[in-house]
PDB file of C-alpha atoms in Angstrom:
ATOM      1  CA  MET A   1      95.860 131.755  78.092  1.00 51.00           C
ATOM      2  CA  THR A   2      97.941 131.103  74.964  1.00 59.00           C
ATOM      3  CA  HIS A   3      97.962 127.692  73.316  1.00 59.00           C
ATOM      4  CA  ASP A   4     101.712 127.205  73.973  1.00 61.00           C
ATOM      5  CA  ARG A   5     101.341 128.044  77.652  1.00 66.00           C
ATOM      6  CA  ALA A   6      98.414 125.643  78.015  1.00 60.00           C
ATOM      7  CA  GLN A   7     100.458 122.913  76.349  1.00 68.00           C
ATOM      8  CA  LEU A   8     103.373 123.544  78.726  1.00 67.00           C
ATOM      9  CA  LEU A   9     101.111 123.400  81.785  1.00 68.00           C
ATOM     10  CA  ARG A  10      99.559 120.135  80.581  1.00 69.00           C
ATOM     11  CA  ARG A  11     103.004 118.595  80.138  1.00 73.00           C
ATOM     12  CA  LEU A  12     104.041 119.704  83.620  1.00 69.00           C
ATOM     13  CA  LEU A  13     100.880 118.160  85.066  1.00 67.00           C
ATOM     14  CA  ASP A  14     101.601 114.914  83.198  1.00 72.00           C
ATOM     15  CA  LEU A  15     105.169 114.892  84.561  1.00 79.00           C
ATOM     16  CA  SER A  16     104.125 115.749  88.141  1.00 79.00           C
ATOM     17  CA  PRO A  17     104.909 112.243  89.547  1.00 83.00           C
ATOM     18  CA  LEU A  18     108.473 112.441  88.218  1.00 87.00           C
ATOM     19  CA  ILE A  19     108.854 116.008  89.480  1.00 84.00           C
ATOM     20  CA  LEU A  20     107.620 114.965  92.939  1.00 83.00           C
ATOM     21  CA  LEU A  21     110.096 112.065  93.050  1.00 87.00           C
ATOM     22  CA  ALA A  22     112.979 114.376  92.110  1.00 88.00           C
ATOM     23  CA  VAL A  23     111.958 116.957  94.723  1.00 85.00           C
ATOM     24  CA  LEU A  24     111.754 114.301  97.458  1.00 85.00           C
ATOM     25  CA  LEU A  25     115.190 112.942  96.536  1.00 89.00           C
ATOM     26  CA  VAL A  26     116.692 116.414  96.847  1.00 90.00           C
ATOM     27  CA  ILE A  27     114.950 117.091 100.175  1.00 86.00           C
ATOM     28  CA  PHE A  28     116.020 113.764 101.669  1.00 86.00           C
ATOM     29  CA  ALA A  29     119.566 114.210 100.382  1.00 88.00           C
ATOM     30  CA  ILE A  30     119.747 117.462 102.355  1.00 90.00           C
ATOM     31  CA  LEU A  31     118.121 116.029 105.493  1.00 87.00           C
ATOM     32  CA  ASP A  32     120.112 112.774 105.584  1.00 85.00           C
ATOM     33  CA  PRO A  33     122.452 111.650 102.772  1.00 88.00           C
ATOM     34  CA  ARG A  34     122.052 108.019 103.895  1.00 88.00           C
ATOM     35  CA  VAL A  35     118.637 107.946 102.210  1.00 85.00           C
ATOM     36  CA  ILE A  36     120.170 108.307  98.748  1.00 84.00           C
ATOM     37  CA  SER A  37     123.311 106.239  99.210  1.00 83.00           C
ATOM     38  CA  GLY A  38     123.957 103.636  96.517  1.00 79.00           C
ATOM     39  CA  GLN A  39     122.863 100.634  98.574  1.00 84.00           C
ATOM     40  CA  SER A  40     119.866 102.513  99.974  1.00 87.00           C
ATOM     41  CA  LEU A  41     118.642 103.344  96.471  1.00 89.00           C
ATOM     42  CA  ILE A  42     118.957  99.680  95.444  1.00 88.00           C
ATOM     43  CA  ASN A  43     116.968  98.696  98.546  1.00 89.00           C
ATOM     44  CA  ILE A  44     114.318 101.310  97.721  1.00 91.00           C
ATOM     45  CA  VAL A  45     113.906  99.892  94.225  1.00 91.00           C
ATOM     46  CA  GLY A  46     113.821  96.329  95.581  1.00 90.00           C
ATOM     47  CA  GLN A  47     111.196  97.188  98.199  1.00 91.00           C
ATOM     48  CA  ALA A  48     109.150  98.951  95.534  1.00 94.00           C
ATOM     49  CA  THR A  49     108.847  95.805  93.378  1.00 95.00           C
ATOM     50  CA  PRO A  50     105.819  94.173  95.100  1.00 95.00           C
ATOM     51  CA  ILE A  51     104.154  97.584  95.499  1.00 95.00           C
ATOM     52  CA  ALA A  52     104.651  98.306  91.805  1.00 96.00           C
ATOM     53  CA  VAL A  53     103.266  94.964  90.652  1.00 97.00           C
ATOM     54  CA  LEU A  54     100.132  95.223  92.809  1.00 97.00           C
ATOM     55  CA  ALA A  55      99.756  98.900  91.887  1.00 97.00           C
ATOM     56  CA  LEU A  56      99.642  97.977  88.201  1.00 97.00           C
ATOM     57  CA  GLY A  57      96.613  95.793  88.864  1.00 96.00           C
ATOM     58  CA  ALA A  58      95.061  98.537  90.992  1.00 96.00           C
ATOM     59  CA  MET A  59      95.724 101.052  88.209  1.00 97.00           C
ATOM     60  CA  ILE A  60      93.894  98.948  85.603  1.00 97.00           C
ATOM     61  CA  VAL A  61      90.831  98.713  87.850  1.00 97.00           C
ATOM     62  CA  LEU A  62      90.962 102.399  88.808  1.00 96.00           C
ATOM     63  CA  ILE A  63      91.087 103.420  85.135  1.00 96.00           C
ATOM     64  CA  THR A  64      87.608 101.911  84.800  1.00 95.00           C
ATOM     65  CA  ALA A  65      86.488 103.893  87.891  1.00 93.00           C
ATOM     66  CA  GLY A  66      86.389 100.666  89.918  1.00 95.00           C
ATOM     67  CA  ILE A  67      88.345  99.383  92.909  1.00 95.00           C
ATOM     68  CA  ASP A  68      89.586  96.026  94.187  1.00 96.00           C
ATOM     69  CA  LEU A  69      89.775  95.990  97.976  1.00 96.00           C
ATOM     70  CA  SER A  70      90.501  92.246  98.029  1.00 95.00           C
ATOM     71  CA  ALA A  71      93.873  92.576  96.294  1.00 95.00           C
ATOM     72  CA  GLY A  72      96.023  92.965  99.431  1.00 94.00           C
ATOM     73  CA  VAL A  73      94.494  89.993 101.259  1.00 95.00           C
ATOM     74  CA  GLY A  74      94.559  88.102  97.960  1.00 96.00           C
ATOM     75  CA  VAL A  75      98.358  88.347  97.985  1.00 96.00           C
ATOM     76  CA  ALA A  76      98.472  86.660 101.404  1.00 94.00           C
ATOM     77  CA  PHE A  77      96.005  83.955 100.341  1.00 95.00           C
ATOM     78  CA  CYS A  78      97.917  83.209  97.133  1.00 95.00           C
ATOM     79  CA  ALA A  79     101.275  83.051  98.915  1.00 94.00           C
ATOM     80  CA  VAL A  80      99.899  80.824 101.691  1.00 94.00           C
ATOM     81  CA  LEU A  81      98.225  78.554  99.128  1.00 94.00           C
ATOM     82  CA  MET A  82     101.438  78.088  97.129  1.00 94.00           C
ATOM     83  CA  ALA A  83     103.534  77.524 100.249  1.00 92.00           C
ATOM     84  CA  SER A  84     101.037  75.044 101.740  1.00 92.00           C
ATOM     85  CA  LEU A  85     100.887  73.016  98.528  1.00 92.00           C
ATOM     86  CA  LYS A  86     104.674  72.927  98.263  1.00 91.00           C
ATOM     87  CA  MET A  87     105.080  71.812 101.873  1.00 88.00           C
ATOM     88  CA  ALA A  88     102.467  69.099 101.212  1.00 87.00           C
ATOM     89  CA  GLY A  89     104.728  67.639  98.531  1.00 89.00           C
ATOM     90  CA  VAL A  90     103.253  69.271  95.419  1.00 92.00           C
ATOM     91  CA  PRO A  91     105.928  70.229  92.840  1.00 94.00           C
ATOM     92  CA  LEU A  92     106.767  73.944  92.863  1.00 93.00           C
ATOM     93  CA  GLY A  93     105.572  74.470  89.288  1.00 93.00           C
ATOM     94  CA  LEU A  94     102.132  73.030  90.070  1.00 96.00           C
ATOM     95  CA  ALA A  95     101.917  75.030  93.301  1.00 95.00           C
ATOM     96  CA  ILE A  96     102.658  78.243  91.395  1.00 95.00           C
ATOM     97  CA  PHE A  97     100.110  77.325  88.713  1.00 97.00           C
ATOM     98  CA  ALA A  98      97.519  76.666  91.436  1.00 96.00           C
ATOM     99  CA  GLY A  99      98.155  80.161  92.814  1.00 96.00           C
ATOM    100  CA  LEU A 100      97.723  81.689  89.352  1.00 97.00           C
ATOM    101  CA  LEU A 101      94.545  79.710  88.696  1.00 97.00           C
ATOM    102  CA  ALA A 102      93.038  80.576  92.086  1.00 97.00           C
ATOM    103  CA  MET A 103      93.616  84.319  91.773  1.00 97.00           C
ATOM    104  CA  THR A 104      92.452  84.377  88.148  1.00 97.00           C
ATOM    105  CA  LEU A 105      89.192  82.693  89.132  1.00 97.00           C
ATOM    106  CA  ILE A 106      88.707  84.972  92.159  1.00 97.00           C
ATOM    107  CA  GLY A 107      89.287  88.043  90.000  1.00 97.00           C
ATOM    108  CA  ALA A 108      86.878  86.742  87.365  1.00 97.00           C
ATOM    109  CA  LEU A 109      84.258  86.036  90.040  1.00 97.00           C
ATOM    110  CA  ASN A 110      84.556  89.599  91.333  1.00 97.00           C
ATOM    111  CA  GLY A 111      84.089  90.830  87.783  1.00 97.00           C
ATOM    112  CA  VAL A 112      81.022  88.666  87.175  1.00 97.00           C
ATOM    113  CA  VAL A 113      79.323  89.881  90.366  1.00 97.00           C
ATOM    114  CA  ILE A 114      80.093  93.515  89.517  1.00 97.00           C
ATOM    115  CA  ALA A 115      79.218  93.330  85.817  1.00 96.00           C
ATOM    116  CA  TYR A 116      76.218  91.024  85.745  1.00 96.00           C
ATOM    117  CA  LEU A 117      74.710  91.276  89.220  1.00 95.00           C
ATOM    118  CA  LYS A 118      75.331  95.046  89.314  1.00 93.00           C
ATOM    119  CA  ILE A 119      76.811  94.962  92.824  1.00 95.00           C
ATOM    120  CA  PRO A 120      79.113  98.007  93.315  1.00 95.00           C
ATOM    121  CA  PRO A 121      82.864  97.215  93.170  1.00 96.00           C
ATOM    122  CA  PHE A 122      83.417  98.516  96.710  1.00 95.00           C
ATOM    123  CA  VAL A 123      80.844  96.133  98.207  1.00 96.00           C
ATOM    124  CA  THR A 124      81.826  93.171  96.029  1.00 97.00           C
ATOM    125  CA  THR A 125      85.554  93.347  96.669  1.00 97.00           C
ATOM    126  CA  LEU A 126      85.039  94.142 100.358  1.00 96.00           C
ATOM    127  CA  ALA A 127      83.071  90.897 100.689  1.00 96.00           C
ATOM    128  CA  ALA A 128      85.802  89.085  98.751  1.00 96.00           C
ATOM    129  CA  MET A 129      88.407  90.552 101.110  1.00 96.00           C
ATOM    130  CA  VAL A 130      86.618  89.204 104.173  1.00 95.00           C
ATOM    131  CA  ALA A 131      86.172  85.789 102.551  1.00 96.00           C
ATOM    132  CA  LEU A 132      89.836  85.634 101.546  1.00 95.00           C
ATOM    133  CA  GLN A 133      90.913  86.556 105.076  1.00 93.00           C
ATOM    134  CA  GLY A 134      89.038  83.547 106.395  1.00 93.00           C
ATOM    135  CA  ALA A 135      90.344  81.301 103.626  1.00 93.00           C
ATOM    136  CA  THR A 136      93.921  82.422 104.312  1.00 92.00           C
ATOM    137  CA  LEU A 137      93.660  81.540 107.999  1.00 90.00           C
ATOM    138  CA  ALA A 138      92.085  78.192 107.140  1.00 89.00           C
ATOM    139  CA  VAL A 139      94.811  77.260 104.644  1.00 88.00           C
ATOM    140  CA  ALA A 140      97.618  78.467 106.921  1.00 82.00           C
ATOM    141  CA  SER A 141      96.384  76.512 109.938  1.00 73.00           C
ATOM    142  CA  SER A 142      99.971  75.597 110.825  1.00 68.00           C
ATOM    143  CA  GLY A 143     100.963  79.265 111.117  1.00 73.00           C
ATOM    144  CA  VAL A 144     104.303  80.281 109.588  1.00 79.00           C
ATOM    145  CA  LEU A 145     105.251  78.541 106.337  1.00 83.00           C
ATOM    146  CA  ILE A 146     108.693  78.349 104.753  1.00 82.00           C
ATOM    147  CA  LEU A 147     109.032  78.376 100.973  1.00 80.00           C
ATOM    148  CA  ARG A 148     112.793  78.152 100.513  1.00 82.00           C
ATOM    149  CA  GLU A 149     113.272  77.018  96.907  1.00 86.00           C
ATOM    150  CA  PRO A 150     116.388  77.484  94.714  1.00 87.00           C
ATOM    151  CA  PHE A 151     114.292  78.823  91.817  1.00 89.00           C
ATOM    152  CA  LEU A 152     112.553  81.409  93.997  1.00 89.00           C
ATOM    153  CA  GLN A 153     115.858  82.326  95.628  1.00 88.00           C
ATOM    154  CA  PHE A 154     117.379  82.854  92.173  1.00 90.00           C
ATOM    155  CA  ILE A 155     114.709  85.303  91.048  1.00 89.00           C
ATOM    156  CA  GLY A 156     114.324  86.990  94.412  1.00 86.00           C
ATOM    157  CA  VAL A 157     117.764  87.180  96.017  1.00 83.00           C
ATOM    158  CA  THR A 158     120.474  86.364  93.451  1.00 88.00           C
ATOM    159  CA  ARG A 159     122.059  89.393  91.796  1.00 88.00           C
ATOM    160  CA  THR A 160     122.976  90.067  88.181  1.00 87.00           C
ATOM    161  CA  LEU A 161     125.144  93.055  87.303  1.00 81.00           C
ATOM    162  CA  GLY A 162     124.944  94.091  90.947  1.00 82.00           C
ATOM    163  CA  LEU A 163     121.136  94.238  90.985  1.00 84.00           C
ATOM    164  CA  PRO A 164     118.703  91.692  92.486  1.00 87.00           C
ATOM    165  CA  ASN A 165     117.056  89.580  89.789  1.00 91.00           C
ATOM    166  CA  ILE A 166     113.665  90.529  91.228  1.00 92.00           C
ATOM    167  CA  ILE A 167     114.163  93.980  89.699  1.00 92.00           C
ATOM    168  CA  PHE A 168     114.588  92.431  86.239  1.00 93.00           C
ATOM    169  CA  LEU A 169     111.511  90.248  86.772  1.00 93.00           C
ATOM    170  CA  THR A 170     109.489  93.302  87.780  1.00 94.00           C
ATOM    171  CA  ALA A 171     110.780  95.197  84.752  1.00 94.00           C
ATOM    172  CA  THR A 172     109.490  92.371  82.557  1.00 95.00           C
ATOM    173  CA  ILE A 173     106.075  92.545  84.238  1.00 96.00           C
ATOM    174  CA  VAL A 174     106.043  96.325  83.773  1.00 96.00           C
ATOM    175  CA  ALA A 175     106.869  95.971  80.071  1.00 96.00           C
ATOM    176  CA  GLY A 176     104.057  93.440  79.697  1.00 96.00           C
ATOM    177  CA  ALA A 177     101.597  95.770  81.420  1.00 96.00           C
ATOM    178  CA  GLY A 178     102.657  98.638  79.186  1.00 95.00           C
ATOM    179  CA  PHE A 179     102.098  96.532  76.075  1.00 96.00           C
ATOM    180  CA  LEU A 180      98.721  95.344  77.374  1.00 95.00           C
ATOM    181  CA  LEU A 181      97.426  98.864  77.970  1.00 94.00           C
ATOM    182  CA  ARG A 182      98.933 100.660  74.981  1.00 92.00           C
ATOM    183  CA  ARG A 183      99.090  98.072  72.215  1.00 92.00           C
ATOM    184  CA  THR A 184      96.015  95.869  72.630  1.00 94.00           C
ATOM    185  CA  ARG A 185      92.246  96.131  72.321  1.00 95.00           C
ATOM    186  CA  PHE A 186      92.035  95.381  76.052  1.00 96.00           C
ATOM    187  CA  GLY A 187      93.880  98.598  76.896  1.00 94.00           C
ATOM    188  CA  LEU A 188      91.872 100.723  74.474  1.00 94.00           C
ATOM    189  CA  ARG A 189      88.582  99.423  75.866  1.00 94.00           C
ATOM    190  CA  THR A 190      89.772  99.865  79.452  1.00 96.00           C
ATOM    191  CA  TYR A 191      90.461 103.575  78.954  1.00 95.00           C
ATOM    192  CA  ALA A 192      87.228 103.986  76.987  1.00 93.00           C
ATOM    193  CA  LEU A 193      85.189 102.331  79.734  1.00 93.00           C
ATOM    194  CA  GLY A 194      86.643 104.653  82.375  1.00 90.00           C
ATOM    195  CA  SER A 195      86.269 107.776  80.262  1.00 88.00           C
ATOM    196  CA  ASP A 196      82.637 107.286  79.222  1.00 87.00           C
ATOM    197  CA  ALA A 197      80.924 103.936  79.770  1.00 87.00           C
ATOM    198  CA  ALA A 198      77.726 104.970  77.993  1.00 86.00           C
ATOM    199  CA  ALA A 199      79.556 106.147  74.885  1.00 89.00           C
ATOM    200  CA  SER A 200      81.723 103.018  74.916  1.00 87.00           C
ATOM    201  CA  GLU A 201      78.625 100.823  74.965  1.00 87.00           C
ATOM    202  CA  LEU A 202      77.148 102.740  72.027  1.00 86.00           C
ATOM    203  CA  ALA A 203      80.443 102.222  70.193  1.00 85.00           C
ATOM    204  CA  GLY A 204      80.072  98.467  70.567  1.00 86.00           C
ATOM    205  CA  VAL A 205      82.318  97.779  73.565  1.00 88.00           C
ATOM    206  CA  PRO A 206      80.972  94.742  75.518  1.00 93.00           C
ATOM    207  CA  ILE A 207      80.920  96.532  78.874  1.00 94.00           C
ATOM    208  CA  ALA A 208      80.022  93.568  81.084  1.00 95.00           C
ATOM    209  CA  ARG A 209      82.471  91.164  79.469  1.00 96.00           C
ATOM    210  CA  HIS A 210      85.276  93.697  79.561  1.00 96.00           C
ATOM    211  CA  THR A 211      84.606  94.463  83.226  1.00 96.00           C
ATOM    212  CA  VAL A 212      85.083  90.755  83.966  1.00 97.00           C
ATOM    213  CA  LEU A 213      88.386  90.835  82.039  1.00 97.00           C
ATOM    214  CA  VAL A 214      89.560  93.885  84.010  1.00 97.00           C
ATOM    215  CA  TYR A 215      89.018  92.219  87.387  1.00 98.00           C
ATOM    216  CA  THR A 216      90.517  88.984  86.059  1.00 98.00           C
ATOM    217  CA  ALA A 217      93.625  90.974  85.125  1.00 97.00           C
ATOM    218  CA  SER A 218      93.660  92.380  88.663  1.00 97.00           C
ATOM    219  CA  GLY A 219      93.682  88.800  89.977  1.00 97.00           C
ATOM    220  CA  VAL A 220      96.661  87.955  87.755  1.00 98.00           C
ATOM    221  CA  PHE A 221      98.624  90.913  89.118  1.00 98.00           C
ATOM    222  CA  VAL A 222      97.738  89.798  92.666  1.00 97.00           C
ATOM    223  CA  PHE A 223      99.312  86.430  91.842  1.00 97.00           C
ATOM    224  CA  LEU A 224     102.406  88.100  90.351  1.00 97.00           C
ATOM    225  CA  CYS A 225     102.765  90.252  93.470  1.00 96.00           C
ATOM    226  CA  ALA A 226     102.532  87.162  95.692  1.00 95.00           C
ATOM    227  CA  LEU A 227     105.208  85.466  93.583  1.00 95.00           C
ATOM    228  CA  VAL A 228     107.488  88.502  93.914  1.00 94.00           C
ATOM    229  CA  MET A 229     106.980  88.622  97.687  1.00 93.00           C
ATOM    230  CA  VAL A 230     107.690  84.927  98.351  1.00 92.00           C
ATOM    231  CA  ALA A 231     110.731  85.162  96.080  1.00 91.00           C
ATOM    232  CA  ARG A 232     112.111  88.057  98.134  1.00 88.00           C
ATOM    233  CA  VAL A 233     111.272  86.594 101.559  1.00 85.00           C
ATOM    234  CA  PRO A 234     110.673  82.816 101.893  1.00 84.00           C
ATOM    235  CA  ILE A 235     108.796  83.178 105.208  1.00 85.00           C
ATOM    236  CA  VAL A 236     105.054  83.136 104.468  1.00 89.00           C
ATOM    237  CA  THR A 237     102.443  84.125 107.065  1.00 87.00           C
ATOM    238  CA  PRO A 238      98.726  85.009 106.888  1.00 86.00           C
ATOM    239  CA  ASN A 239      99.752  88.630 107.530  1.00 85.00           C
ATOM    240  CA  LEU A 240     101.760  88.866 104.314  1.00 85.00           C
ATOM    241  CA  GLY A 241     100.549  91.762 102.180  1.00 80.00           C
ATOM    242  CA  GLY A 242      97.134  92.649 103.537  1.00 78.00           C
ATOM    243  CA  THR A 243      95.768  96.138 104.047  1.00 81.00           C
ATOM    244  CA  THR A 244      99.202  97.745 104.313  1.00 84.00           C
ATOM    245  CA  LEU A 245     100.269  96.540 100.883  1.00 91.00           C
ATOM    246  CA  LEU A 246      96.887  97.490  99.402  1.00 92.00           C
ATOM    247  CA  LEU A 247      97.221 101.035 100.758  1.00 87.00           C
ATOM    248  CA  ASP A 248     100.739 101.275  99.349  1.00 90.00           C
ATOM    249  CA  ALA A 249      99.547 100.052  95.946  1.00 94.00           C
ATOM    250  CA  ILE A 250      96.601 102.460  95.756  1.00 91.00           C
ATOM    251  CA  ALA A 251      98.805 105.322  96.946  1.00 88.00           C
ATOM    252  CA  ALA A 252     101.381 104.444  94.273  1.00 92.00           C
ATOM    253  CA  ALA A 253      98.767 104.368  91.528  1.00 93.00           C
ATOM    254  CA  VAL A 254      97.184 107.676  92.563  1.00 88.00           C
ATOM    255  CA  LEU A 255     100.530 109.398  93.188  1.00 87.00           C
ATOM    256  CA  GLY A 256     101.524 108.196  89.731  1.00 88.00           C
ATOM    257  CA  GLY A 257      98.650 110.083  88.134  1.00 85.00           C
ATOM    258  CA  THR A 258      95.903 107.443  87.988  1.00 89.00           C
ATOM    259  CA  SER A 259      92.512 109.076  88.456  1.00 85.00           C
ATOM    260  CA  ILE A 260      90.049 107.544  90.907  1.00 84.00           C
ATOM    261  CA  PHE A 261      87.336 108.922  88.635  1.00 84.00           C
ATOM    262  CA  GLY A 262      88.495 106.694  85.786  1.00 87.00           C
ATOM    263  CA  GLY A 263      89.889 107.225  82.312  1.00 87.00           C
ATOM    264  CA  ARG A 264      93.446 108.206  83.274  1.00 88.00           C
ATOM    265  CA  GLY A 265      96.534 106.276  84.324  1.00 91.00           C
ATOM    266  CA  THR A 266      99.950 105.300  82.980  1.00 93.00           C
ATOM    267  CA  VAL A 267     102.306 102.428  83.671  1.00 95.00           C
ATOM    268  CA  TRP A 268     105.365 104.661  84.001  1.00 94.00           C
ATOM    269  CA  GLY A 269     103.526 106.974  86.404  1.00 93.00           C
ATOM    270  CA  THR A 270     102.449 104.037  88.567  1.00 95.00           C
ATOM    271  CA  ILE A 271     106.050 102.799  88.771  1.00 96.00           C
ATOM    272  CA  VAL A 272     107.207 106.272  89.798  1.00 94.00           C
ATOM    273  CA  GLY A 273     104.433 106.290  92.400  1.00 92.00           C
ATOM    274  CA  ALA A 274     105.672 102.958  93.784  1.00 95.00           C
ATOM    275  CA  LEU A 275     109.192 104.394  94.033  1.00 94.00           C
ATOM    276  CA  ILE A 276     107.805 107.435  95.880  1.00 91.00           C
ATOM    277  CA  VAL A 277     105.996 105.229  98.416  1.00 90.00           C
ATOM    278  CA  SER A 278     109.097 103.068  98.916  1.00 92.00           C
ATOM    279  CA  LEU A 279     111.315 106.152  99.223  1.00 91.00           C
ATOM    280  CA  LEU A 280     109.032 107.719 101.834  1.00 87.00           C
ATOM    281  CA  THR A 281     108.880 104.496 103.852  1.00 87.00           C
ATOM    282  CA  THR A 282     112.667 104.079 103.759  1.00 88.00           C
ATOM    283  CA  ALA A 283     113.290 107.728 104.651  1.00 87.00           C
ATOM    284  CA  LEU A 284     110.894 107.630 107.603  1.00 83.00           C
ATOM    285  CA  ARG A 285     112.644 104.537 108.941  1.00 84.00           C
ATOM    286  CA  ILE A 286     116.090 106.110 108.562  1.00 85.00           C
ATOM    287  CA  PHE A 287     114.818 109.221 110.341  1.00 82.00           C
ATOM    288  CA  GLY A 288     113.838 106.983 113.266  1.00 78.00           C
ATOM    289  CA  THR A 289     110.058 107.298 112.906  1.00 74.00           C
ATOM    290  CA  ASP A 290     108.069 105.033 115.209  1.00 75.00           C
ATOM    291  CA  PRO A 291     106.966 102.005 113.108  1.00 72.00           C
ATOM    292  CA  SER A 292     103.448 102.328 114.512  1.00 71.00           C
ATOM    293  CA  SER A 293     103.220 105.804 112.957  1.00 75.00           C
ATOM    294  CA  LEU A 294     104.173 104.735 109.420  1.00 73.00           C
ATOM    295  CA  GLU A 295     100.587 103.870 108.474  1.00 73.00           C
ATOM    296  CA  LEU A 296      99.440 107.260 109.770  1.00 79.00           C
ATOM    297  CA  TYR A 297     101.824 108.995 107.381  1.00 75.00           C
ATOM    298  CA  LYS A 298     100.804 106.715 104.506  1.00 66.00           C
ATOM    299  CA  GLY A 299      97.154 107.485 105.125  1.00 70.00           C
ATOM    300  CA  ALA A 300      97.948 111.198 105.061  1.00 77.00           C
ATOM    301  CA  ILE A 301      99.851 110.707 101.805  1.00 68.00           C
ATOM    302  CA  ILE A 302      96.844 109.007 100.208  1.00 66.00           C
ATOM    303  CA  MET A 303      94.567 111.866 101.291  1.00 75.00           C
ATOM    304  CA  VAL A 304      96.955 114.426  99.811  1.00 73.00           C
ATOM    305  CA  ALA A 305      97.191 112.355  96.624  1.00 65.00           C
ATOM    306  CA  LEU A 306      93.390 112.224  96.316  1.00 66.00           C
ATOM    307  CA  LEU A 307      93.136 115.981  96.772  1.00 73.00           C
ATOM    308  CA  ALA A 308      95.896 116.475  94.203  1.00 69.00           C
ATOM    309  CA  ASP A 309      94.084 114.133  91.830  1.00 61.00           C
ATOM    310  CA  SER A 310      90.908 116.197  92.080  1.00 66.00           C
ATOM    311  CA  GLY A 311      92.922 119.377  91.541  1.00 69.00           C
ATOM    312  CA  MET A 312      94.702 117.934  88.494  1.00 66.00           C
ATOM    313  CA  THR A 313      91.408 116.788  86.968  1.00 64.00           C
ATOM    314  CA  LEU A 314      89.944 120.259  87.410  1.00 70.00           C
ATOM    315  CA  ALA A 315      93.088 121.959  86.067  1.00 67.00           C
ATOM    316  CA  LYS A 316      93.195 119.724  82.975  1.00 64.00           C
ATOM    317  CA  SER A 317      89.522 120.338  82.221  1.00 65.00           C
ATOM    318  CA  ARG A 318      90.081 124.096  82.453  1.00 69.00           C
ATOM    319  CA  LEU A 319      93.121 123.870  80.208  1.00 61.00           C
ATOM    320  CA  ALA A 320      91.135 121.832  77.698  1.00 60.00           C
ATOM    321  CA  ARG A 321      88.409 124.516  77.617  1.00 62.00           C
ATOM    322  CA  ALA A 322      90.985 127.287  77.326  1.00 60.00           C
ATOM    323  CA  ALA A 323      92.851 125.606  74.449  1.00 57.00           C
TER     324      ALA A 323
END
């Protein structure tokens, strides 16, 4: 294989999330033009915002070859906590800060258990998920909570230039994530840890401390996702987010090119993955798919994405040897 051909194939593999999104748009346009109407596309982008934010946190953890199963339930807990505090008379700013502080501490605790006690991420975050489920039900003892605040309505519902402000907020979060991963020591160490932990340790990277920082960052993105969700819909229940949102986020990250084996993942790819998940969900609903079957299709999508991820990893390694 020539060098130029190998380079072209690598670029196509890197652009595969964007190619998949374009192919799906064309297919759905042929099957039912309603899927790609102007308002439908705006709704798809709006519905992708919480998925994208949570997927960014999932991507950071996956790059290190870890996983955070507590993230979806963490969104519900954070939202319920903020809503409960606000309804108890706490100022909105303090309620939001409490949500940020709680999720930061929970993320840091996950990281400490994984890094210093050497408990596998799957087991640690699974235990955290169960604990957060119980905590969510305890905090939301009154059931449905309403968090109808002018500030949240402004960022979640109000439109600027014809687009919901939540899209601009998400774009800001995306830009921040891109800077964090590409322009800071945190990002460099995150990729190094996922690529080769042993070599990173020999190079002087504080593996345990950085692992704690990675899971703390995941907790921050859980908080940001909860903020986005309560801004879009002021009705808060213990079922907000949960496993469904977690599956969507992981699917978005993997569809966007993040490797479950660590060392690979991009912000732009994760955002494209979130758009793919939102597009598929919207299209299935327009096609009249039974709502109870949506999770079945999403599960199938994740399996296909995992198989594709393994295939891409193998293809890139072969191209690297052939170059």
